[in-house]
Structure formats: C-alpha cells, structure tokens
Amino acid sequence: MGDLKIKKEDIIRALSTVQEPDLKQDLITLNMIKDIELGVGEVRFTVVLTTPACPLKERIRKECTDAIHTHVDADLSVVIDMTADVTSSRMGGTLLPNVKNIIAIASGKGGVGKSTVTANLAMALKQSGAKVGIIDADISGPSIPVMFGAEDMQPMVSQMDGKNMIQPIMQYGIKMISMGFLAPQDNPVPWRGPMATQALRQFFSDTNWGELDYLLIDLPPGTSDIHLSLVQLVPVTGAVIVTTPQKVALSDATKGLMFFRQPQINVPVLGVIENMAYFTPEELPDNKYYIFGKDGGKNLAIKYETQLLGEIPIVQSIREAGDDGRPAVMTEGIVAEIFRNSAELLAQQVAIRNATQEKTQTVQVRV
Ligand code: ADP
C-alpha cells in the first residue's frame, strides 16, 4: 500500500479499534488522541493518558501501533508521544477550582502509618510527573512537616487580589500545609473541634494552591469533626484507607471505610493500603515474616468490594526515612518500587472513578 494515499481519517479509524483497558472505551471516543501528523512513510500522534504513570502505557502504545499496521499499512512507521492530563472529579465550584482531585487518606487507628503512606504516595505521584499537594489535617499528631524535613519552615502570607493568602511550603516539589505549622512543636496547642475546622477551612479558602492534579488530605485517625468538615467544605474525589493486618486494626479500618460509604456522605472508597503487612530485613527481601497476621488488607478489600492498592512491608529504612525528612520513595530499591506501584494503582483508580462515576459534590449540612 502506498503511504501517499493514507489520510488522517484512516488513522482515526484504526485507533478507534483500540480500547483503553480500564475505561473500556476506544481512544477516539475518549478523546485521547491529539496532533496526528502524516509524513513520508510515517505517522506521529500524541496519546493523552489520564494518569502520568499509567501502568498500561506500553500496552496502549503497542496496541496503537498494531492497529495502524493491521488496518492502515503494515510498513508505516508509528511514532507515539505519550502525555498525561489528569482527569478531574470536580464540577467547578468556587473553592480550589484548579485542584482536580482531592483524596482523603484515612485510618481507623493511630500509628498504622497513615502519614508515612500519605508522604510516600504524594512523592511517588510527583515523581510520575503530577502536580501534588498535601494538607496535613491530623491534629492528633501532625507529622507531615517532620517527614518532609520541613518542621522549621513557616508558610508565608502574602496579598493576592487584596486578600491575605497563605503560601504553602514547597518541599521536594510538593506543596504542603500542616496543622503543625500553626502550632509550635514544643508548645502544642490543644486543638478544639471548631478551631481545627476553622484551620481546615483556611487551608482551602485562604491558601494559594494554584493548579494541582492531586491534593492529599492526611486525616486524623478514626472518624472526627475534621472528616465531616472536609466533606462539607470540598467535593472529595475518594478515600484511601490505611490499615495494618491485625484484627483490631481491621475492625477500626472498617468503621473508617463505612464513614465514607454512608449514603449522606457518599465519597467513593478508592482502595485499601495494608501497611506493616510483613517484616522483611532489607538485605533478605525474600524473607517475609507476617508478624501481625496475613492478608488482612486484602480480605478487607475483597469484603467491601474495593481495591487493594498495596502491601507495604515493615522496613527499618521506611521509619528512618520518615525521621530523616526524606520519604522512602526518594531512595532506590524495593521499598520505592512498592510505594510507586501503589501510587500508580491509586492514580488508575482515580481515572476510573472520574470516567465512570458522577462528579463529587460537597455534603450538605442538614439542620
Ligand atoms: P499514623 O500517621 O498512622 O499515626 P505514622 O505514619 O506517623 O502513623 O507512622 C508511625 C511510625 O511508624 C512512624 O515512626 C513511622 O516512621 C513508622 N512506620 C510507618 N510505616 C512503616 C513501615 N512500613 N515500616 C517501618 N516503619 C514504619
């Protein structure tokens, strides 16, 4: 077949046979193909993915190439650029219109590693090319500043359009704000519910977040006023539940999960992360000791029909990295890989949620 006769329409027709594996629609219908250019013996185009670290990237690339070779010309050279445009769960709204997805990170109990998981997921999403922010709303012990080596930093306030706006701290390319920045570490303020709600409101309405793909909210353990305030203040894309494998932790995690599933709250649960899933000495990664029990997170995910986004081992370097103020995912090795994999799965769930479920609305207070 001579390539002179090839038209853009032929390429479009061929690509309309390629399905996005998660979203189960073809790439043309999903508007994922841009900038088709035909040259001599060559076609170039861009595939716009819905997550930067799309785990299916290479599969999509191959299927596009195969479709063009099958339906258009077997000898055509196919050059594909991959970019990403993270989809949004928002309907617009006045608060943070440029933040596409707000993700609540919750746990049933304290100390299960919710902040560690938040910090590492945020960093892994950033590494994949996304714009990421964190709100540390865990008044029971705001640890995000320490985990990012930012405990001595203070957010600045500056005037924007005649309004005083908090400028989030920027550390390792992630914008963050914490209840911890508002209270000195050595003189913690005992947060009362209304004060904490007021602080959270300020983090949404008076903070200059700019454009973000993902804003992660590190919530206090259990269910609290903060949880309720969050879903009333902003439309939450979905929630991630962090748990450890013990029975007691799992029963609390279930309560945390059910909070988001209440009909009047109606925030999708994007998945479960089992932290401290097993102990492994870093030099012997194949030796796994299930000291807190096995498969608790997996069984929870199955029972409540949600995804298991990861099983994170207990590794000394995860704790050290947290204390040193550089999330473990910033090092190379198995631990980084495990966190990156969880972040990919999370981004994938966000994309599926945005393609298949209704936009989120804020929860209305009923009086
Ligand atoms: P939470 O936010 O649920 O209260 P943290 O994230 O603050 O819990 O974690 C509590 C402690 O456990 C921290 O010292 C942290 O470094 C450590 N930790 C958390 N997850 C792991 C892990 N997978 N391996 C080793 N230490 C961990």
mmCIF file of C-alpha atoms and ligand atoms in Angstrom:
data_model
loop_
_atom_site.group_PDB
_atom_site.id
_atom_site.type_symbol
_atom_site.label_atom_id
_atom_site.label_comp_id
_atom_site.label_asym_id
_atom_site.label_seq_id
_atom_site.Cartn_x
_atom_site.Cartn_y
_atom_site.Cartn_z
ATOM 1 C CA MET A 1 0.000 0.000 0.000
ATOM 2 C CA GLY A 2 1.427 3.406 -0.887
ATOM 3 C CA ASP A 3 1.536 5.789 2.016
ATOM 4 C CA LEU A 4 0.633 8.807 -0.150
ATOM 5 C CA LYS A 5 -2.967 7.699 -0.091
ATOM 6 C CA ILE A 6 -3.131 7.460 3.684
ATOM 7 C CA LYS A 7 -5.381 10.031 5.281
ATOM 8 C CA LYS A 8 -5.867 11.164 8.838
ATOM 9 C CA GLU A 9 -9.289 9.520 8.796
ATOM 10 C CA ASP A 10 -7.633 6.132 8.193
ATOM 11 C CA ILE A 11 -5.511 6.620 11.281
ATOM 12 C CA ILE A 12 -8.536 7.700 13.317
ATOM 13 C CA ARG A 13 -10.495 4.680 12.157
ATOM 14 C CA ALA A 14 -7.642 2.355 13.108
ATOM 15 C CA LEU A 15 -7.219 3.953 16.540
ATOM 16 C CA SER A 16 -10.943 3.695 17.185
ATOM 17 C CA THR A 17 -10.383 -0.076 17.393
ATOM 18 C CA VAL A 18 -8.048 0.380 20.382
ATOM 19 C CA GLN A 19 -9.688 0.194 23.798
ATOM 20 C CA GLU A 20 -8.466 1.940 26.923
ATOM 21 C CA PRO A 21 -8.263 -1.201 29.071
ATOM 22 C CA ASP A 22 -9.518 0.433 32.299
ATOM 23 C CA LEU A 23 -12.140 2.733 30.885
ATOM 24 C CA LYS A 24 -13.424 0.173 28.353
ATOM 25 C CA GLN A 25 -13.973 2.685 25.585
ATOM 26 C CA ASP A 26 -11.930 3.380 22.482
ATOM 27 C CA LEU A 27 -9.215 6.028 22.390
ATOM 28 C CA ILE A 28 -11.053 8.200 19.849
ATOM 29 C CA THR A 29 -14.325 8.268 21.813
ATOM 30 C CA LEU A 30 -12.342 9.091 24.945
ATOM 31 C CA ASN A 31 -10.674 11.976 23.091
ATOM 32 C CA MET A 32 -7.241 10.613 23.949
ATOM 33 C CA ILE A 33 -5.610 11.144 20.520
ATOM 34 C CA LYS A 34 -4.128 14.518 19.539
ATOM 35 C CA ASP A 35 -1.924 16.051 16.865
ATOM 36 C CA ILE A 36 -1.980 13.379 14.161
ATOM 37 C CA GLU A 37 0.669 14.213 11.563
ATOM 38 C CA LEU A 38 1.363 12.200 8.455
ATOM 39 C CA GLY A 39 4.829 12.255 6.917
ATOM 40 C CA VAL A 40 6.515 10.123 4.290
ATOM 41 C CA GLY A 41 6.274 6.542 5.484
ATOM 42 C CA GLU A 42 5.490 7.782 8.973
ATOM 43 C CA VAL A 43 2.647 8.821 11.230
ATOM 44 C CA ARG A 44 3.046 10.716 14.505
ATOM 45 C CA PHE A 45 0.465 11.432 17.138
ATOM 46 C CA THR A 46 0.045 12.038 20.847
ATOM 47 C CA VAL A 47 -1.824 9.810 23.266
ATOM 48 C CA VAL A 48 -3.162 11.805 26.204
ATOM 49 C CA LEU A 49 -3.292 9.438 29.171
ATOM 50 C CA THR A 50 -5.424 10.069 32.240
ATOM 51 C CA THR A 51 -2.568 9.390 34.669
ATOM 52 C CA PRO A 52 1.115 10.259 34.177
ATOM 53 C CA ALA A 53 2.381 6.920 35.493
ATOM 54 C CA CYS A 54 -0.228 4.903 33.644
ATOM 55 C CA PRO A 55 0.676 1.251 34.239
ATOM 56 C CA LEU A 56 -0.872 0.434 30.859
ATOM 57 C CA LYS A 57 1.222 2.919 28.894
ATOM 58 C CA GLU A 58 3.315 0.395 26.974
ATOM 59 C CA ARG A 59 0.322 -1.827 26.286
ATOM 60 C CA ILE A 60 -1.593 1.116 24.799
ATOM 61 C CA ARG A 61 1.419 2.120 22.721
ATOM 62 C CA LYS A 62 1.737 -1.389 21.293
ATOM 63 C CA GLU A 63 -1.966 -1.728 20.567
ATOM 64 C CA CYS A 64 -1.992 1.622 18.707
ATOM 65 C CA THR A 65 0.972 0.545 16.592
ATOM 66 C CA ASP A 66 -0.562 -2.858 15.882
ATOM 67 C CA ALA A 67 -3.925 -1.314 14.930
ATOM 68 C CA ILE A 68 -2.279 1.006 12.408
ATOM 69 C CA HIS A 69 -0.192 -1.808 10.964
ATOM 70 C CA THR A 70 -3.260 -4.042 10.666
ATOM 71 C CA HIS A 71 -5.831 -1.543 9.427
ATOM 72 C CA VAL A 72 -3.746 1.038 7.538
ATOM 73 C CA ASP A 73 -0.295 -0.012 6.395
ATOM 74 C CA ALA A 74 1.994 -2.703 7.750
ATOM 75 C CA ASP A 75 5.109 -0.704 6.797
ATOM 76 C CA LEU A 76 4.160 2.650 8.264
ATOM 77 C CA SER A 77 6.489 3.825 10.990
ATOM 78 C CA VAL A 78 4.425 4.836 14.013
ATOM 79 C CA VAL A 79 5.825 7.458 16.408
ATOM 80 C CA ILE A 80 3.774 7.987 19.540
ATOM 81 C CA ASP A 81 4.218 10.711 22.133
ATOM 82 C CA MET A 82 2.682 9.958 25.497
ATOM 83 C CA THR A 83 1.463 12.817 27.660
ATOM 84 C CA ALA A 84 -0.995 12.909 30.502
ATOM 85 C CA ASP A 85 -3.845 15.119 31.504
ATOM 86 C CA VAL A 86 -5.186 14.001 34.870
ATOM 87 C CA THR A 87 -8.986 13.992 34.862
ATOM 88 C CA SER A 88 -10.980 15.841 37.486
ATOM 89 C CA SER A 89 -13.742 14.730 39.834
ATOM 90 C CA ARG A 90 -14.953 18.306 40.168
ATOM 91 C CA MET A 91 -17.972 20.127 38.806
ATOM 92 C CA GLY A 92 -16.342 23.516 39.126
ATOM 93 C CA GLY A 93 -17.272 25.328 42.300
ATOM 94 C CA THR A 94 -15.627 28.272 43.901
ATOM 95 C CA LEU A 95 -13.174 26.632 46.309
ATOM 96 C CA LEU A 96 -9.962 25.495 44.640
ATOM 97 C CA PRO A 97 -11.296 25.321 41.080
ATOM 98 C CA ASN A 98 -7.825 24.385 39.801
ATOM 99 C CA VAL A 99 -7.422 21.367 42.060
ATOM 100 C CA LYS A 100 -8.584 18.373 40.043
ATOM 101 C CA ASN A 101 -8.754 15.686 42.712
ATOM 102 C CA ILE A 102 -8.970 15.802 46.494
ATOM 103 C CA ILE A 103 -8.061 12.472 48.069
ATOM 104 C CA ALA A 104 -8.697 11.710 51.736
ATOM 105 C CA ILE A 105 -6.197 9.381 53.412
ATOM 106 C CA ALA A 106 -7.864 7.835 56.447
ATOM 107 C CA SER A 107 -7.217 5.115 59.012
ATOM 108 C CA GLY A 108 -9.164 3.514 61.806
ATOM 109 C CA LYS A 109 -6.371 3.625 64.355
ATOM 110 C CA GLY A 110 -3.439 5.912 65.020
ATOM 111 C CA GLY A 111 0.094 4.725 64.393
ATOM 112 C CA VAL A 112 -0.732 2.451 61.449
ATOM 113 C CA GLY A 113 1.425 4.554 59.121
ATOM 114 C CA LYS A 114 -1.192 6.804 57.539
ATOM 115 C CA SER A 115 1.161 9.795 57.363
ATOM 116 C CA THR A 116 4.028 7.666 56.095
ATOM 117 C CA VAL A 117 1.794 6.334 53.343
ATOM 118 C CA THR A 118 0.497 9.848 52.527
ATOM 119 C CA ALA A 119 4.034 11.230 52.248
ATOM 120 C CA ASN A 120 5.235 8.409 50.027
ATOM 121 C CA LEU A 121 2.177 8.333 47.778
ATOM 122 C CA ALA A 122 2.459 12.102 47.316
ATOM 123 C CA MET A 123 6.150 11.843 46.459
ATOM 124 C CA ALA A 124 5.587 8.926 44.068
ATOM 125 C CA LEU A 125 2.783 10.807 42.273
ATOM 126 C CA LYS A 126 5.080 13.818 41.997
ATOM 127 C CA GLN A 127 7.875 11.648 40.598
ATOM 128 C CA SER A 128 5.456 10.406 37.924
ATOM 129 C CA GLY A 129 5.015 13.983 36.731
ATOM 130 C CA ALA A 130 1.836 15.035 38.553
ATOM 131 C CA LYS A 131 1.291 18.278 40.441
ATOM 132 C CA VAL A 132 0.740 17.311 44.058
ATOM 133 C CA GLY A 133 -0.203 18.983 47.332
ATOM 134 C CA ILE A 134 -0.728 17.721 50.885
ATOM 135 C CA ILE A 135 -2.923 19.051 53.663
ATOM 136 C CA ASP A 136 -1.861 17.579 56.981
ATOM 137 C CA ALA A 137 -5.102 17.718 58.938
ATOM 138 C CA ASP A 138 -4.042 15.153 61.533
ATOM 139 C CA ILE A 139 -4.440 17.243 64.657
ATOM 140 C CA SER A 140 -3.646 14.202 66.808
ATOM 141 C CA GLY A 141 -0.018 14.466 65.697
ATOM 142 C CA PRO A 142 0.783 16.408 62.559
ATOM 143 C CA SER A 143 3.830 14.540 61.245
ATOM 144 C CA ILE A 144 3.982 15.634 57.601
ATOM 145 C CA PRO A 145 6.395 18.532 58.348
ATOM 146 C CA VAL A 146 8.878 16.120 60.006
ATOM 147 C CA MET A 147 8.525 13.521 57.252
ATOM 148 C CA PHE A 148 9.454 16.193 54.681
ATOM 149 C CA GLY A 149 12.192 17.820 56.764
ATOM 150 C CA ALA A 150 10.087 20.966 56.885
ATOM 151 C CA GLU A 151 9.432 21.263 60.613
ATOM 152 C CA ASP A 152 11.302 24.530 60.889
ATOM 153 C CA MET A 153 9.598 26.129 57.931
ATOM 154 C CA GLN A 154 6.800 28.628 58.229
ATOM 155 C CA PRO A 155 4.301 29.317 55.468
ATOM 156 C CA MET A 156 4.304 32.938 54.341
ATOM 157 C CA VAL A 157 1.220 35.060 53.999
ATOM 158 C CA SER A 158 1.026 37.440 51.076
ATOM 159 C CA GLN A 159 -1.576 39.644 49.459
ATOM 160 C CA MET A 160 -3.292 38.325 46.346
ATOM 161 C CA ASP A 161 -6.095 40.358 44.790
ATOM 162 C CA GLY A 162 -6.416 42.308 48.006
ATOM 163 C CA LYS A 163 -6.784 39.165 50.116
ATOM 164 C CA ASN A 164 -4.295 37.681 52.575
ATOM 165 C CA MET A 165 -3.358 34.253 51.242
ATOM 166 C CA ILE A 166 -1.255 31.529 52.892
ATOM 167 C CA GLN A 167 1.533 30.325 50.580
ATOM 168 C CA PRO A 168 2.013 26.593 51.108
ATOM 169 C CA ILE A 169 5.507 25.326 51.903
ATOM 170 C CA MET A 170 7.172 23.787 48.848
ATOM 171 C CA GLN A 171 9.401 20.822 49.621
ATOM 172 C CA TYR A 172 10.778 18.375 47.016
ATOM 173 C CA GLY A 173 8.316 19.839 44.511
ATOM 174 C CA ILE A 174 5.264 19.187 46.681
ATOM 175 C CA LYS A 175 3.130 21.974 48.114
ATOM 176 C CA MET A 176 2.103 21.337 51.681
ATOM 177 C CA ILE A 177 0.422 22.853 54.651
ATOM 178 C CA SER A 178 0.026 21.358 58.097
ATOM 179 C CA MET A 179 -1.824 21.976 61.302
ATOM 180 C CA GLY A 180 1.712 21.520 62.697
ATOM 181 C CA PHE A 181 2.882 24.758 61.044
ATOM 182 C CA LEU A 182 0.282 26.643 63.031
ATOM 183 C CA ALA A 183 1.369 25.367 66.442
ATOM 184 C CA PRO A 184 4.990 25.239 67.629
ATOM 185 C CA GLN A 185 6.192 21.639 68.162
ATOM 186 C CA ASP A 186 7.357 22.279 71.731
ATOM 187 C CA ASN A 187 4.134 24.012 72.709
ATOM 188 C CA PRO A 188 1.347 22.122 71.028
ATOM 189 C CA VAL A 189 -1.995 23.837 71.114
ATOM 190 C CA PRO A 190 -4.767 21.535 72.278
ATOM 191 C CA TRP A 191 -6.973 21.689 69.202
ATOM 192 C CA ARG A 192 -10.638 22.009 69.858
ATOM 193 C CA GLY A 193 -13.054 20.888 67.159
ATOM 194 C CA PRO A 194 -14.179 24.339 65.974
ATOM 195 C CA MET A 195 -10.585 25.631 65.837
ATOM 196 C CA ALA A 196 -9.482 22.687 63.755
ATOM 197 C CA THR A 197 -12.431 23.121 61.410
ATOM 198 C CA GLN A 198 -11.588 26.794 61.064
ATOM 199 C CA ALA A 199 -7.968 25.934 60.239
ATOM 200 C CA LEU A 200 -9.094 23.379 57.642
ATOM 201 C CA ARG A 201 -11.398 25.953 56.082
ATOM 202 C CA GLN A 202 -8.450 28.350 55.795
ATOM 203 C CA PHE A 203 -6.371 25.657 54.120
ATOM 204 C CA PHE A 204 -8.999 25.502 51.393
ATOM 205 C CA SER A 205 -10.233 29.046 51.095
ATOM 206 C CA ASP A 206 -7.202 31.184 52.016
ATOM 207 C CA THR A 207 -4.324 29.116 50.677
ATOM 208 C CA ASN A 208 -2.753 29.601 47.281
ATOM 209 C CA TRP A 209 -2.624 26.038 45.902
ATOM 210 C CA GLY A 210 -2.565 27.018 42.237
ATOM 211 C CA GLU A 211 -3.041 24.102 39.862
ATOM 212 C CA LEU A 212 -2.892 20.600 41.342
ATOM 213 C CA ASP A 213 -3.681 17.166 39.942
ATOM 214 C CA TYR A 214 -3.932 15.579 43.374
ATOM 215 C CA LEU A 215 -4.390 17.164 46.792
ATOM 216 C CA LEU A 216 -3.922 14.519 49.504
ATOM 217 C CA ILE A 217 -5.535 15.078 52.893
ATOM 218 C CA ASP A 218 -3.864 13.322 55.830
ATOM 219 C CA LEU A 219 -6.827 12.938 58.196
ATOM 220 C CA PRO A 220 -6.759 12.231 61.928
ATOM 221 C CA PRO A 221 -7.285 8.550 62.847
ATOM 222 C CA GLY A 222 -10.821 7.307 63.337
ATOM 223 C CA THR A 223 -13.710 9.499 62.364
ATOM 224 C CA SER A 224 -13.821 13.034 63.650
ATOM 225 C CA ASP A 225 -15.191 16.521 63.200
ATOM 226 C CA ILE A 226 -12.420 17.042 60.679
ATOM 227 C CA HIS A 227 -13.763 14.235 58.480
ATOM 228 C CA LEU A 228 -17.201 15.777 58.487
ATOM 229 C CA SER A 229 -15.848 19.271 57.884
ATOM 230 C CA LEU A 230 -13.769 18.029 54.965
ATOM 231 C CA VAL A 231 -16.675 16.513 53.059
ATOM 232 C CA GLN A 232 -18.781 19.602 53.747
ATOM 233 C CA LEU A 233 -16.098 22.059 52.630
ATOM 234 C CA VAL A 234 -14.955 20.476 49.381
ATOM 235 C CA PRO A 235 -16.007 17.708 46.989
ATOM 236 C CA VAL A 236 -13.742 14.777 47.826
ATOM 237 C CA THR A 237 -12.766 12.565 44.869
ATOM 238 C CA GLY A 238 -12.336 9.482 47.012
ATOM 239 C CA ALA A 239 -10.808 7.998 50.133
ATOM 240 C CA VAL A 240 -7.899 5.643 50.745
ATOM 241 C CA ILE A 241 -7.997 3.537 53.904
ATOM 242 C CA VAL A 242 -4.690 2.640 55.548
ATOM 243 C CA THR A 243 -4.637 -0.312 57.920
ATOM 244 C CA THR A 244 -2.297 -2.836 59.474
ATOM 245 C CA PRO A 245 -3.184 -6.543 59.321
ATOM 246 C CA GLN A 246 -4.215 -7.114 62.962
ATOM 247 C CA LYS A 247 -7.834 -7.875 63.747
ATOM 248 C CA VAL A 248 -8.215 -4.809 65.979
ATOM 249 C CA ALA A 249 -6.838 -2.510 63.301
ATOM 250 C CA LEU A 250 -9.060 -4.045 60.655
ATOM 251 C CA SER A 251 -12.248 -3.593 62.632
ATOM 252 C CA ASP A 252 -11.380 0.086 63.121
ATOM 253 C CA ALA A 253 -10.459 0.398 59.445
ATOM 254 C CA THR A 254 -13.894 -0.969 58.564
ATOM 255 C CA LYS A 255 -15.509 1.813 60.590
ATOM 256 C CA GLY A 256 -13.338 4.344 58.772
ATOM 257 C CA LEU A 257 -14.368 2.904 55.431
ATOM 258 C CA MET A 258 -18.058 2.846 56.336
ATOM 259 C CA PHE A 259 -17.920 6.536 57.243
ATOM 260 C CA PHE A 260 -17.267 7.417 53.598
ATOM 261 C CA ARG A 261 -19.854 4.921 52.366
ATOM 262 C CA GLN A 262 -22.740 6.411 54.385
ATOM 263 C CA PRO A 263 -25.412 7.479 51.892
ATOM 264 C CA GLN A 264 -25.349 11.102 53.065
ATOM 265 C CA ILE A 265 -21.526 11.249 52.759
ATOM 266 C CA ASN A 266 -21.182 9.176 49.576
ATOM 267 C CA VAL A 267 -17.454 9.520 48.953
ATOM 268 C CA PRO A 268 -16.085 6.639 46.836
ATOM 269 C CA VAL A 269 -13.527 4.411 48.553
ATOM 270 C CA LEU A 270 -10.637 4.171 46.089
ATOM 271 C CA GLY A 271 -8.881 1.367 47.912
ATOM 272 C CA VAL A 272 -7.100 -0.057 50.924
ATOM 273 C CA ILE A 273 -3.387 0.047 51.708
ATOM 274 C CA GLU A 274 -2.106 -2.567 54.093
ATOM 275 C CA ASN A 275 0.888 -1.119 55.897
ATOM 276 C CA MET A 276 3.279 -3.161 58.027
ATOM 277 C CA ALA A 277 1.972 -6.117 56.036
ATOM 278 C CA TYR A 278 5.051 -8.180 56.870
ATOM 279 C CA PHE A 279 8.507 -7.648 58.266
ATOM 280 C CA THR A 280 11.375 -8.026 55.883
ATOM 281 C CA PRO A 281 15.092 -7.492 56.522
ATOM 282 C CA GLU A 282 16.180 -5.261 53.658
ATOM 283 C CA GLU A 283 19.183 -7.424 52.842
ATOM 284 C CA LEU A 284 16.930 -10.517 52.625
ATOM 285 C CA PRO A 285 13.828 -9.212 50.839
ATOM 286 C CA ASP A 286 12.561 -12.714 50.091
ATOM 287 C CA ASN A 287 12.222 -13.461 53.801
ATOM 288 C CA LYS A 288 8.796 -12.264 54.847
ATOM 289 C CA TYR A 289 7.534 -12.562 58.398
ATOM 290 C CA TYR A 290 3.819 -11.965 58.814
ATOM 291 C CA ILE A 291 4.079 -10.864 62.415
ATOM 292 C CA PHE A 292 0.738 -9.040 62.524
ATOM 293 C CA GLY A 293 -1.164 -11.647 60.515
ATOM 294 C CA LYS A 294 -1.544 -12.187 56.792
ATOM 295 C CA ASP A 295 -3.857 -10.835 54.089
ATOM 296 C CA GLY A 296 -5.912 -8.635 56.430
ATOM 297 C CA GLY A 297 -5.937 -5.706 53.988
ATOM 298 C CA LYS A 298 -6.633 -7.961 51.044
ATOM 299 C CA ASN A 299 -9.595 -9.576 52.781
ATOM 300 C CA LEU A 300 -10.926 -6.170 53.798
ATOM 301 C CA ALA A 301 -10.713 -5.001 50.178
ATOM 302 C CA ILE A 302 -12.500 -8.120 48.961
ATOM 303 C CA LYS A 303 -15.229 -7.928 51.601
ATOM 304 C CA TYR A 304 -16.005 -4.269 50.871
ATOM 305 C CA GLU A 305 -15.533 -4.582 47.110
ATOM 306 C CA THR A 306 -12.700 -2.161 46.774
ATOM 307 C CA GLN A 307 -9.104 -2.394 45.567
ATOM 308 C CA LEU A 308 -6.022 -3.456 47.481
ATOM 309 C CA LEU A 309 -3.628 -0.669 46.464
ATOM 310 C CA GLY A 310 -0.586 -2.117 48.169
ATOM 311 C CA GLU A 311 1.017 -4.233 50.850
ATOM 312 C CA ILE A 312 3.819 -2.217 52.390
ATOM 313 C CA PRO A 313 6.358 -4.162 54.459
ATOM 314 C CA ILE A 314 7.840 -3.051 57.768
ATOM 315 C CA VAL A 315 11.306 -1.964 56.797
ATOM 316 C CA GLN A 316 13.674 -0.063 59.034
ATOM 317 C CA SER A 317 14.560 2.357 56.240
ATOM 318 C CA ILE A 318 10.903 3.472 55.943
ATOM 319 C CA ARG A 319 10.980 4.620 59.551
ATOM 320 C CA GLU A 320 14.446 6.146 59.172
ATOM 321 C CA ALA A 321 13.430 7.971 56.001
ATOM 322 C CA GLY A 322 10.426 9.423 57.825
ATOM 323 C CA ASP A 323 12.599 10.607 60.696
ATOM 324 C CA ASP A 324 15.232 11.989 58.304
ATOM 325 C CA GLY A 325 12.666 14.037 56.436
ATOM 326 C CA ARG A 326 13.026 12.312 53.047
ATOM 327 C CA PRO A 327 10.196 9.910 52.205
ATOM 328 C CA ALA A 328 11.464 6.388 51.490
ATOM 329 C CA VAL A 329 10.269 6.511 47.889
ATOM 330 C CA MET A 330 13.092 9.003 47.217
ATOM 331 C CA THR A 331 15.664 6.240 47.652
ATOM 332 C CA GLU A 332 16.214 3.486 45.120
ATOM 333 C CA GLY A 333 15.252 -0.095 45.828
ATOM 334 C CA ILE A 334 12.403 -2.417 46.589
ATOM 335 C CA VAL A 335 10.652 -0.086 49.058
ATOM 336 C CA ALA A 336 10.493 2.726 46.496
ATOM 337 C CA GLU A 337 9.147 0.294 43.932
ATOM 338 C CA ILE A 338 6.383 -0.875 46.256
ATOM 339 C CA PHE A 339 5.247 2.700 47.002
ATOM 340 C CA ARG A 340 5.448 3.672 43.314
ATOM 341 C CA ASN A 341 3.305 0.727 42.407
ATOM 342 C CA SER A 342 0.674 1.781 44.974
ATOM 343 C CA ALA A 343 0.690 5.337 43.631
ATOM 344 C CA GLU A 344 0.155 4.033 40.088
ATOM 345 C CA LEU A 345 -2.766 1.921 41.242
ATOM 346 C CA LEU A 346 -4.233 4.890 43.093
ATOM 347 C CA ALA A 347 -3.941 7.183 40.054
ATOM 348 C CA GLN A 348 -5.543 4.448 37.976
ATOM 349 C CA GLN A 349 -8.467 4.199 40.404
ATOM 350 C CA VAL A 350 -8.913 7.982 40.306
ATOM 351 C CA ALA A 351 -9.035 7.893 36.494
ATOM 352 C CA ILE A 352 -11.563 5.039 36.512
ATOM 353 C CA ARG A 353 -13.631 6.824 39.140
ATOM 354 C CA ASN A 354 -13.664 10.042 37.122
ATOM 355 C CA ALA A 355 -14.649 8.229 33.928
ATOM 356 C CA THR A 356 -17.359 6.069 35.417
ATOM 357 C CA GLN A 357 -18.892 7.807 38.417
ATOM 358 C CA GLU A 358 -20.660 11.075 38.905
ATOM 359 C CA LYS A 359 -18.738 14.193 39.841
ATOM 360 C CA THR A 360 -18.452 14.647 43.597
ATOM 361 C CA GLN A 361 -20.494 17.238 45.389
ATOM 362 C CA THR A 362 -19.977 18.638 48.834
ATOM 363 C CA VAL A 363 -22.092 17.174 51.607
ATOM 364 C CA GLN A 364 -24.873 19.498 52.662
ATOM 365 C CA VAL A 365 -25.370 20.035 56.368
ATOM 366 C CA ARG A 366 -28.836 19.086 57.433
ATOM 367 C CA VAL A 367 -30.349 21.020 60.300
HETATM 368 P P1 ADP B 1 -0.005 7.449 61.587
HETATM 369 O O1 ADP B 1 0.013 8.600 60.641
HETATM 370 O O2 ADP B 1 -0.967 6.380 61.179
HETATM 371 O O3 ADP B 1 -0.172 7.842 63.025
HETATM 372 P P2 ADP B 1 2.834 7.296 61.040
HETATM 373 O O4 ADP B 1 2.900 7.359 59.565
HETATM 374 O O5 ADP B 1 3.164 8.536 61.796
HETATM 375 O O6 ADP B 1 1.430 6.733 61.512
HETATM 376 O O7 ADP B 1 3.786 6.100 61.467
HETATM 377 C C1 ADP B 1 4.047 5.787 62.828
HETATM 378 C C2 ADP B 1 5.503 5.335 62.956
HETATM 379 O O8 ADP B 1 5.698 4.100 62.293
HETATM 380 C C3 ADP B 1 6.498 6.312 62.337
HETATM 381 O O9 ADP B 1 7.641 6.356 63.136
HETATM 382 C C4 ADP B 1 6.829 5.695 61.004
HETATM 383 O O10 ADP B 1 8.124 6.026 60.545
HETATM 384 C C5 ADP B 1 6.717 4.220 61.311
HETATM 385 N N1 ADP B 1 6.298 3.440 60.138
HETATM 386 C C6 ADP B 1 5.159 3.588 59.428
HETATM 387 N N2 ADP B 1 5.100 2.691 58.429
HETATM 388 C C7 ADP B 1 6.233 1.945 58.499
HETATM 389 C C8 ADP B 1 6.764 0.834 57.763
HETATM 390 N N3 ADP B 1 6.089 0.318 56.727
HETATM 391 N N4 ADP B 1 7.976 0.346 58.118
HETATM 392 C C9 ADP B 1 8.655 0.867 59.178
HETATM 393 N N5 ADP B 1 8.215 1.882 59.922
HETATM 394 C C10 ADP B 1 7.015 2.428 59.597
#
